[in-house]
Short mmCIF file of C-alpha atoms in Angstrom, two decimals:
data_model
loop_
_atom_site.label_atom_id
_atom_site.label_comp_id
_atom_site.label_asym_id
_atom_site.label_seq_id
_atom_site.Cartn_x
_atom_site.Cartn_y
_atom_site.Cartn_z
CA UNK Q 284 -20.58 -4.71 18.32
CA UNK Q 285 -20.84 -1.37 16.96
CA UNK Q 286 -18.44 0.33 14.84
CA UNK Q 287 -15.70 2.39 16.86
CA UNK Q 288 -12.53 2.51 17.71
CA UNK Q 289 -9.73 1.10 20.41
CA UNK Q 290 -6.33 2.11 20.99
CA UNK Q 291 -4.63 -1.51 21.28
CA UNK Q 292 -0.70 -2.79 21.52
CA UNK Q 293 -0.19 -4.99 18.40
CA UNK Q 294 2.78 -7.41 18.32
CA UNK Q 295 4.01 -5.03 21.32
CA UNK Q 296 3.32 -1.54 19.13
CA UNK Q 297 1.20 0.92 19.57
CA UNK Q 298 -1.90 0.44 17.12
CA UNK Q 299 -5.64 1.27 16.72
CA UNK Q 300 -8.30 -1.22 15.87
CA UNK Q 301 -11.22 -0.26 14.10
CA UNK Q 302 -14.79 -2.31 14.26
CA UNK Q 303 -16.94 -2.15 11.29
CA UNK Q 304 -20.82 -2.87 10.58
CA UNK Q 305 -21.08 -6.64 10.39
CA UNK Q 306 -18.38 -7.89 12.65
CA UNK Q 307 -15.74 -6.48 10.16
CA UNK Q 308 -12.57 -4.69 11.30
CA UNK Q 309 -8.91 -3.31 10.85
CA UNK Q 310 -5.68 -2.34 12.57
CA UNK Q 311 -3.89 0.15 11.84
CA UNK Q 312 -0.40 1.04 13.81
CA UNK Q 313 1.20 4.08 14.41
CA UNK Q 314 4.41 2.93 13.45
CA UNK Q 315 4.42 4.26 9.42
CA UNK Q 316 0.88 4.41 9.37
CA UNK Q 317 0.94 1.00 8.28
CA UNK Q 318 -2.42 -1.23 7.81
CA UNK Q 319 -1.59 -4.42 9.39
CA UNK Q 320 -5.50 -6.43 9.24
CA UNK Q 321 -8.36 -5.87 7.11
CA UNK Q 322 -11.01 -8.46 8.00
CA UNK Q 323 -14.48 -9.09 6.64
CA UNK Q 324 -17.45 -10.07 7.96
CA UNK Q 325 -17.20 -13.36 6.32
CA UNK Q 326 -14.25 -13.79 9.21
CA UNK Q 327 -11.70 -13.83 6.72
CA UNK Q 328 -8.44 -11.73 6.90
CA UNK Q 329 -7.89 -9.77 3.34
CA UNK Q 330 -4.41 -8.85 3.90
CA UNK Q 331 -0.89 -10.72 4.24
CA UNK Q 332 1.64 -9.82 6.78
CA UNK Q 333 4.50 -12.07 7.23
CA UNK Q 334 4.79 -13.87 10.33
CA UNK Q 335 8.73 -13.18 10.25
CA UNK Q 336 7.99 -8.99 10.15
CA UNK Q 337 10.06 -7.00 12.34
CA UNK Q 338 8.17 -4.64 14.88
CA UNK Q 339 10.99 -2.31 16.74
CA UNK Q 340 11.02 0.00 14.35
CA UNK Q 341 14.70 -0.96 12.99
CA UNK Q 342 13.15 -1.73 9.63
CA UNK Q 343 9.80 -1.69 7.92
CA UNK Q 344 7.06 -3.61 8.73
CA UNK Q 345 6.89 -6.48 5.78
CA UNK Q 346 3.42 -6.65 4.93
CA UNK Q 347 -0.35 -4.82 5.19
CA UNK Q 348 -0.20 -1.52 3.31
CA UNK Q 349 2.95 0.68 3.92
CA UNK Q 350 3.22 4.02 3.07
CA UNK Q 351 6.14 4.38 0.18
CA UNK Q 352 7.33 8.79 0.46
CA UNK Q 353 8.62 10.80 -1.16
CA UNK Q 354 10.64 7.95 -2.99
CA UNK Q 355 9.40 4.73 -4.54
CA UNK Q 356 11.24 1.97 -3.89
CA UNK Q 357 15.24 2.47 -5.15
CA UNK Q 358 14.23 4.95 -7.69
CA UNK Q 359 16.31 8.13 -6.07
CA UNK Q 360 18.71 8.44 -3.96
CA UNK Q 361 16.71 8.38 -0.91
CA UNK Q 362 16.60 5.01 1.34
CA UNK Q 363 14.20 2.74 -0.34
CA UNK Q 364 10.57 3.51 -0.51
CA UNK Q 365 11.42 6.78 1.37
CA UNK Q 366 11.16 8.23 5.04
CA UNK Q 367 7.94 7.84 6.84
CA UNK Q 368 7.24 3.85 6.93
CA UNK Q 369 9.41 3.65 10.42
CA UNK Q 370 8.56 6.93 12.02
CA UNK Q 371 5.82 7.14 14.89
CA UNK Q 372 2.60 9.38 13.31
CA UNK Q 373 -0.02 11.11 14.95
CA UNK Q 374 -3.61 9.79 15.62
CA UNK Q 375 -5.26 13.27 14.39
CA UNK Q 376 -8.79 12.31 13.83
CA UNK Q 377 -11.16 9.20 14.79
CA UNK Q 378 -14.85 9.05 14.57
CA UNK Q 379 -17.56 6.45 13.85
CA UNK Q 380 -20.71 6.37 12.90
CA UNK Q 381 -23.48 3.17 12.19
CA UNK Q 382 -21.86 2.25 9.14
CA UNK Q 383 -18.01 2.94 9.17
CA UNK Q 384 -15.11 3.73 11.19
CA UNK Q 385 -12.39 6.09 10.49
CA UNK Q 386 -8.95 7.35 11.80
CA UNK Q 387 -6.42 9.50 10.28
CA UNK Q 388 -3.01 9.78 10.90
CA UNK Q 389 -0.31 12.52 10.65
CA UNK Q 390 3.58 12.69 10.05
CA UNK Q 391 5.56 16.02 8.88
CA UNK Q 392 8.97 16.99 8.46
CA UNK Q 393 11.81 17.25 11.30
CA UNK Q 394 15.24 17.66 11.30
CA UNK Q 395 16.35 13.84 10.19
CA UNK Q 396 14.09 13.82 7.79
CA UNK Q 397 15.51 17.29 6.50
CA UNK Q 398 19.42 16.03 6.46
CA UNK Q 399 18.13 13.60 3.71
CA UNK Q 400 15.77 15.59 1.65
CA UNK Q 401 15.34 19.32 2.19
CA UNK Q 402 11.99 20.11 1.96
CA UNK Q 403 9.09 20.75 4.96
CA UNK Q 404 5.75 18.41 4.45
CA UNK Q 405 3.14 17.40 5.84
CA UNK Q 406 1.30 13.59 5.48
CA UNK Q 407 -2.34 12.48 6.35
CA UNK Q 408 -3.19 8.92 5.82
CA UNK Q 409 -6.94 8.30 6.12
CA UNK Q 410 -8.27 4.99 6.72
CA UNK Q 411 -12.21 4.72 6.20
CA UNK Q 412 -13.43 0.93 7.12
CA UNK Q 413 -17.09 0.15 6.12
CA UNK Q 414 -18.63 -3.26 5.90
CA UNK Q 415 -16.85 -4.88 2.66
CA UNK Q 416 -14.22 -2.09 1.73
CA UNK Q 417 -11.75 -0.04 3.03
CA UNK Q 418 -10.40 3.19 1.39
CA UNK Q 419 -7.12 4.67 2.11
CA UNK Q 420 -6.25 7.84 1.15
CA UNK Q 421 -2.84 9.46 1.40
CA UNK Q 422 -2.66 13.23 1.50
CA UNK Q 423 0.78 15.07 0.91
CA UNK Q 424 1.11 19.06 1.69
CA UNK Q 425 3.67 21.16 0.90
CA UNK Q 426 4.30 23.52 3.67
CA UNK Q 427 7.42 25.32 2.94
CA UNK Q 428 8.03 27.95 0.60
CA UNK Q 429 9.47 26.09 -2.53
CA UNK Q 430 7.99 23.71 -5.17
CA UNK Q 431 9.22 20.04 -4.84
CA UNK Q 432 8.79 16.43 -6.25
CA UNK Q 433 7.75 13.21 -4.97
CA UNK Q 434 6.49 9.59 -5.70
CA UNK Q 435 4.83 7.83 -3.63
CA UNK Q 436 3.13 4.27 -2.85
CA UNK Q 437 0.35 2.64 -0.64
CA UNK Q 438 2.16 -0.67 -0.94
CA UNK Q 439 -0.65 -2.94 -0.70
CA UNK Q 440 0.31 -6.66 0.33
CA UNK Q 441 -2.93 -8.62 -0.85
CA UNK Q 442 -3.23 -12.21 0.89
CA UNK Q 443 -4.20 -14.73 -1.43
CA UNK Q 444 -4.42 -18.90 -0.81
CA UNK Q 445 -1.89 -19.72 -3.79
CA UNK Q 446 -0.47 -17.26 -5.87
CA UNK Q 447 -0.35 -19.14 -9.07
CA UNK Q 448 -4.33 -19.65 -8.72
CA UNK Q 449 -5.21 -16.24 -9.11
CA UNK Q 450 -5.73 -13.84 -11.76
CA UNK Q 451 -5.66 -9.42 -12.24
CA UNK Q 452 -7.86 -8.18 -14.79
CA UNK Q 453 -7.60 -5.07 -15.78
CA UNK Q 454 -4.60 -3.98 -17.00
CA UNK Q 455 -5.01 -4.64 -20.48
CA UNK Q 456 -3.54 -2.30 -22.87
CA UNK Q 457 -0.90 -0.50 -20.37
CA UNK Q 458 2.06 -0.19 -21.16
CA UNK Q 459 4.56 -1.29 -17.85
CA UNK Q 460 7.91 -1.31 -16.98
CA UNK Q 461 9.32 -4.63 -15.84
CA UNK Q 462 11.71 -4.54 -13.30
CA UNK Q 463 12.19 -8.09 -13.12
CA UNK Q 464 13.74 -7.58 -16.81
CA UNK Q 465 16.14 -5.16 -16.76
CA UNK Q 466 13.35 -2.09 -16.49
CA UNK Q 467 12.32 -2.83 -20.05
CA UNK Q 468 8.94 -0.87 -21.16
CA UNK Q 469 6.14 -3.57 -22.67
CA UNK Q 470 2.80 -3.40 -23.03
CA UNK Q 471 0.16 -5.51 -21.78
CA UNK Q 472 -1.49 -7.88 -24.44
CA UNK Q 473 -3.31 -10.43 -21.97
CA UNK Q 474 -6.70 -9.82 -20.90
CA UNK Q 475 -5.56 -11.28 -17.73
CA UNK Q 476 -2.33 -11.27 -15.15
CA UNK Q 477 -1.10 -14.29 -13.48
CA UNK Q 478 1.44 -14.83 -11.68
CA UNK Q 479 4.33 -17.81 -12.77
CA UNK Q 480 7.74 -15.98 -11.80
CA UNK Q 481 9.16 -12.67 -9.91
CA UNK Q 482 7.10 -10.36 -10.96
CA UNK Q 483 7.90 -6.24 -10.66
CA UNK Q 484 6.35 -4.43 -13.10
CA UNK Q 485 4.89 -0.47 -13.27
CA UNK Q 486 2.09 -0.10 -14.73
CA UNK Q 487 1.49 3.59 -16.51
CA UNK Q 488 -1.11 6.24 -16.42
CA UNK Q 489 -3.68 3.45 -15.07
CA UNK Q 490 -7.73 4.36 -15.14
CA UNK Q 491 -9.26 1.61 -14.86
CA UNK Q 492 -9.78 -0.76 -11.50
CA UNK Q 493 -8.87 -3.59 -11.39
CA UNK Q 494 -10.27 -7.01 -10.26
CA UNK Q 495 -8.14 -9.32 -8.18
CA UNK Q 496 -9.97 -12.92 -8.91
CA UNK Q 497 -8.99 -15.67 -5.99
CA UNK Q 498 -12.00 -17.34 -4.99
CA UNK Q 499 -13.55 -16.54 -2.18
CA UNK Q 500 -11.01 -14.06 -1.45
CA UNK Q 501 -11.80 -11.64 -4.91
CA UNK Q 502 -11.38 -8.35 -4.33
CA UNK Q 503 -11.96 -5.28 -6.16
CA UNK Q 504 -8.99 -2.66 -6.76
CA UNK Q 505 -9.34 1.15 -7.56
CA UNK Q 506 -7.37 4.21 -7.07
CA UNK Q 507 -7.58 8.19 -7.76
CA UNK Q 508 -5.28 10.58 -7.69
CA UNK Q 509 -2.47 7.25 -8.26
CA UNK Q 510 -1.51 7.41 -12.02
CA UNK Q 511 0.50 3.89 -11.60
CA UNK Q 512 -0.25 0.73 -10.40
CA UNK Q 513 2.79 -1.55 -9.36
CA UNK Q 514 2.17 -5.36 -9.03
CA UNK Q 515 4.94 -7.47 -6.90
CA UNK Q 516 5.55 -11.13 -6.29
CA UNK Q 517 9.16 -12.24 -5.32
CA UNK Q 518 8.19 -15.83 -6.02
CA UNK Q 519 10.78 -18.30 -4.87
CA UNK Q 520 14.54 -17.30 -5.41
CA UNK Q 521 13.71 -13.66 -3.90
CA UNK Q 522 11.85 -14.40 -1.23
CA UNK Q 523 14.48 -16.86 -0.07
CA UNK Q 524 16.65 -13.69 -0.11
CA UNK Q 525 14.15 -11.75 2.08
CA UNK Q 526 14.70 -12.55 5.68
CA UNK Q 527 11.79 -11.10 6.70
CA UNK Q 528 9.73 -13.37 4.65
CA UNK Q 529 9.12 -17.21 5.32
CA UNK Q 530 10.30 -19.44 2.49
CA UNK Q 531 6.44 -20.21 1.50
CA UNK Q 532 5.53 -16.12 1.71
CA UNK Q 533 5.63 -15.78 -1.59
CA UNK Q 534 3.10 -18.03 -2.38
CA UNK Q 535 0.17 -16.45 -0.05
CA UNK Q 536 0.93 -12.36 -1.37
CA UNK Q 537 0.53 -10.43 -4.00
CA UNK Q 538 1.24 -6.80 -3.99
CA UNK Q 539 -1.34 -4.62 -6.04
CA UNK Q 540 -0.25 -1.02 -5.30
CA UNK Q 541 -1.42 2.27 -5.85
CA UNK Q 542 1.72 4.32 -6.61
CA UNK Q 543 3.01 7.16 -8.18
CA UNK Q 544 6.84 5.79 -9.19
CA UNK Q 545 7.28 5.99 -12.48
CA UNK Q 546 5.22 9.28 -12.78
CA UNK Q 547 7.03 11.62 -11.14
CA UNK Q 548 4.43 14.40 -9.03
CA UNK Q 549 4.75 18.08 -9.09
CA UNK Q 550 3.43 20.20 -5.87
CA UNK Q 551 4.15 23.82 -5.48
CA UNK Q 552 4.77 25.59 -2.21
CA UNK Q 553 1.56 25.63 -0.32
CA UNK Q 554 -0.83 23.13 -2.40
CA UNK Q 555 -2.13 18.96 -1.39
CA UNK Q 556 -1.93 16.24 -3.29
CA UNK Q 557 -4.52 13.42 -2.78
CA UNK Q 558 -4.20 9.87 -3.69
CA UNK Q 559 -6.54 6.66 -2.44
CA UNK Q 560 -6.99 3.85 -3.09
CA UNK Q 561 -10.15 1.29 -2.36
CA UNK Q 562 -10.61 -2.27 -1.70
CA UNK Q 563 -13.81 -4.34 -2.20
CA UNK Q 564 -14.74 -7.86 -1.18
CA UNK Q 565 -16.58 -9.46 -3.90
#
């Protein structure tokens, strides 16, 4: 087949799926924007999404990549991870080509949004499927007449076989806050991360990618624009808590996300932000 694009109903929602070189693909819904299946051309699907997510729109969707604005997670006063992952967007742009497959969507301000945080936006999420990677990019415009701040998230749910098997490399030498211990600030001494408990941590002012080793599910990780990197696991206690989440989810995830939450962004009246982040099979 050759790359393109389908509008499709997915778990009864309005979603597009895009076809890649070599048999790989995504979906992508409308609802939030939200990446729901990146699979490669070995046949293998790259990200988790739980088989107890909700799909009406009442809540977010719990897995693939949601899109956290303009509040990360509890940090504000704003609902948690912000306004946009249960709104409908806008397909604004979809084109292929022999090597990739693309579709952005759009979201902006409206008079709900506006009761909760007073300022008038505008959101493109890009998602560019080739072979063995996607990129997703996430661009935020300011289209009123004052300056305002943000964070922001592509909360990436990675699916991995068993959690405690794999390992993040990369993050040596950051400092993070852990939110899993009382937001205290450490810094990262192990050439490696793996995963034995809840984990929640923020790590700062990240440049390097990262490399997510699982097997025969490795990906690379990288991000611009993104000056954090958040890492999540609710590992058992949590995810009991999570009714969204089957009692073995934790096991199969772990959330590697491009983020701006603890570094708060700046964007006068009239200017874009850009932030992506890019997934590799390896």
């Amino acid at each position: 087949m050759k790359p393109g694009i389908e509008d499709i109903e997915f778990h009864g929602i309005p979603a597009l799926r895009l076809h890649g070189p070599q048999g790989s693909s995504a979906v992508i819904a409308r609802l939030g924007a939200q990446v729901l299946s990146w699979i490669t051309p070995d046949g293998r699907e790259r990200l988790y999404l739980s088989e107890r997510a909700v799909f009406d729109g009442s809540v977010a969707i719990r897995g693939g990549v949601p899109v956290c604005f303009p509040q990360f997670s509890d940090r504000g006063e704003l609902p948690r991870h912000g306004l946009v992952r249960t709104r409908q967007w806008e397909v604004s742009a979809r084109r292929s080509g022999e090597d990739y497959a693309l579709v952005t969507l759009s979201t902006g301000d409206d008079a709900a949004s506006r009761a909760l945080w007073p300022h008038a936006f505008n959101l493109e999420l890009t998602l560019m499927l080739e072979a063995d990677r996607i990129d997703l990019e996430l661009c935020v415009a300011n289209t009123g007449e004052l300056p305002f701040e943000f964070t922001a998230a592509l909360h990436t749910y990675l699916r991995v076989v068993q959690v405690e098997d794999v390992a993040l490399e990369g993050l040596y030498g950051h400092d993070y806050r852990d939110a899993a211990n009382a937001d205290a600030v450490q810094r990262d001494s192990g050439t490696e991360l793996t995963v034995d408990g809840e984990t929640d941590r923020i790590y700062r002012r990240v440049r390097r990618p990262q490399l997510l080793r699982a097997g025969n599910l490795s990906l690379g990780i990288q991000q611009q624009g993104f000056p954090d990197t958040v890492v999540w696991n609710p590992w058992v206690d949590k995810c009991a808590k999570l009714a969204d989440l089957p009692a073995d989810g934790w096991r199969h995830l772990l959330c590697v996300e491009a983020a701006a939450a603890d570094t708060r962004q700046q964007l006068a009246a009239g200017d874009e932000w850009y932030g992506r982040q890019t997934l590799v099979a390896v």
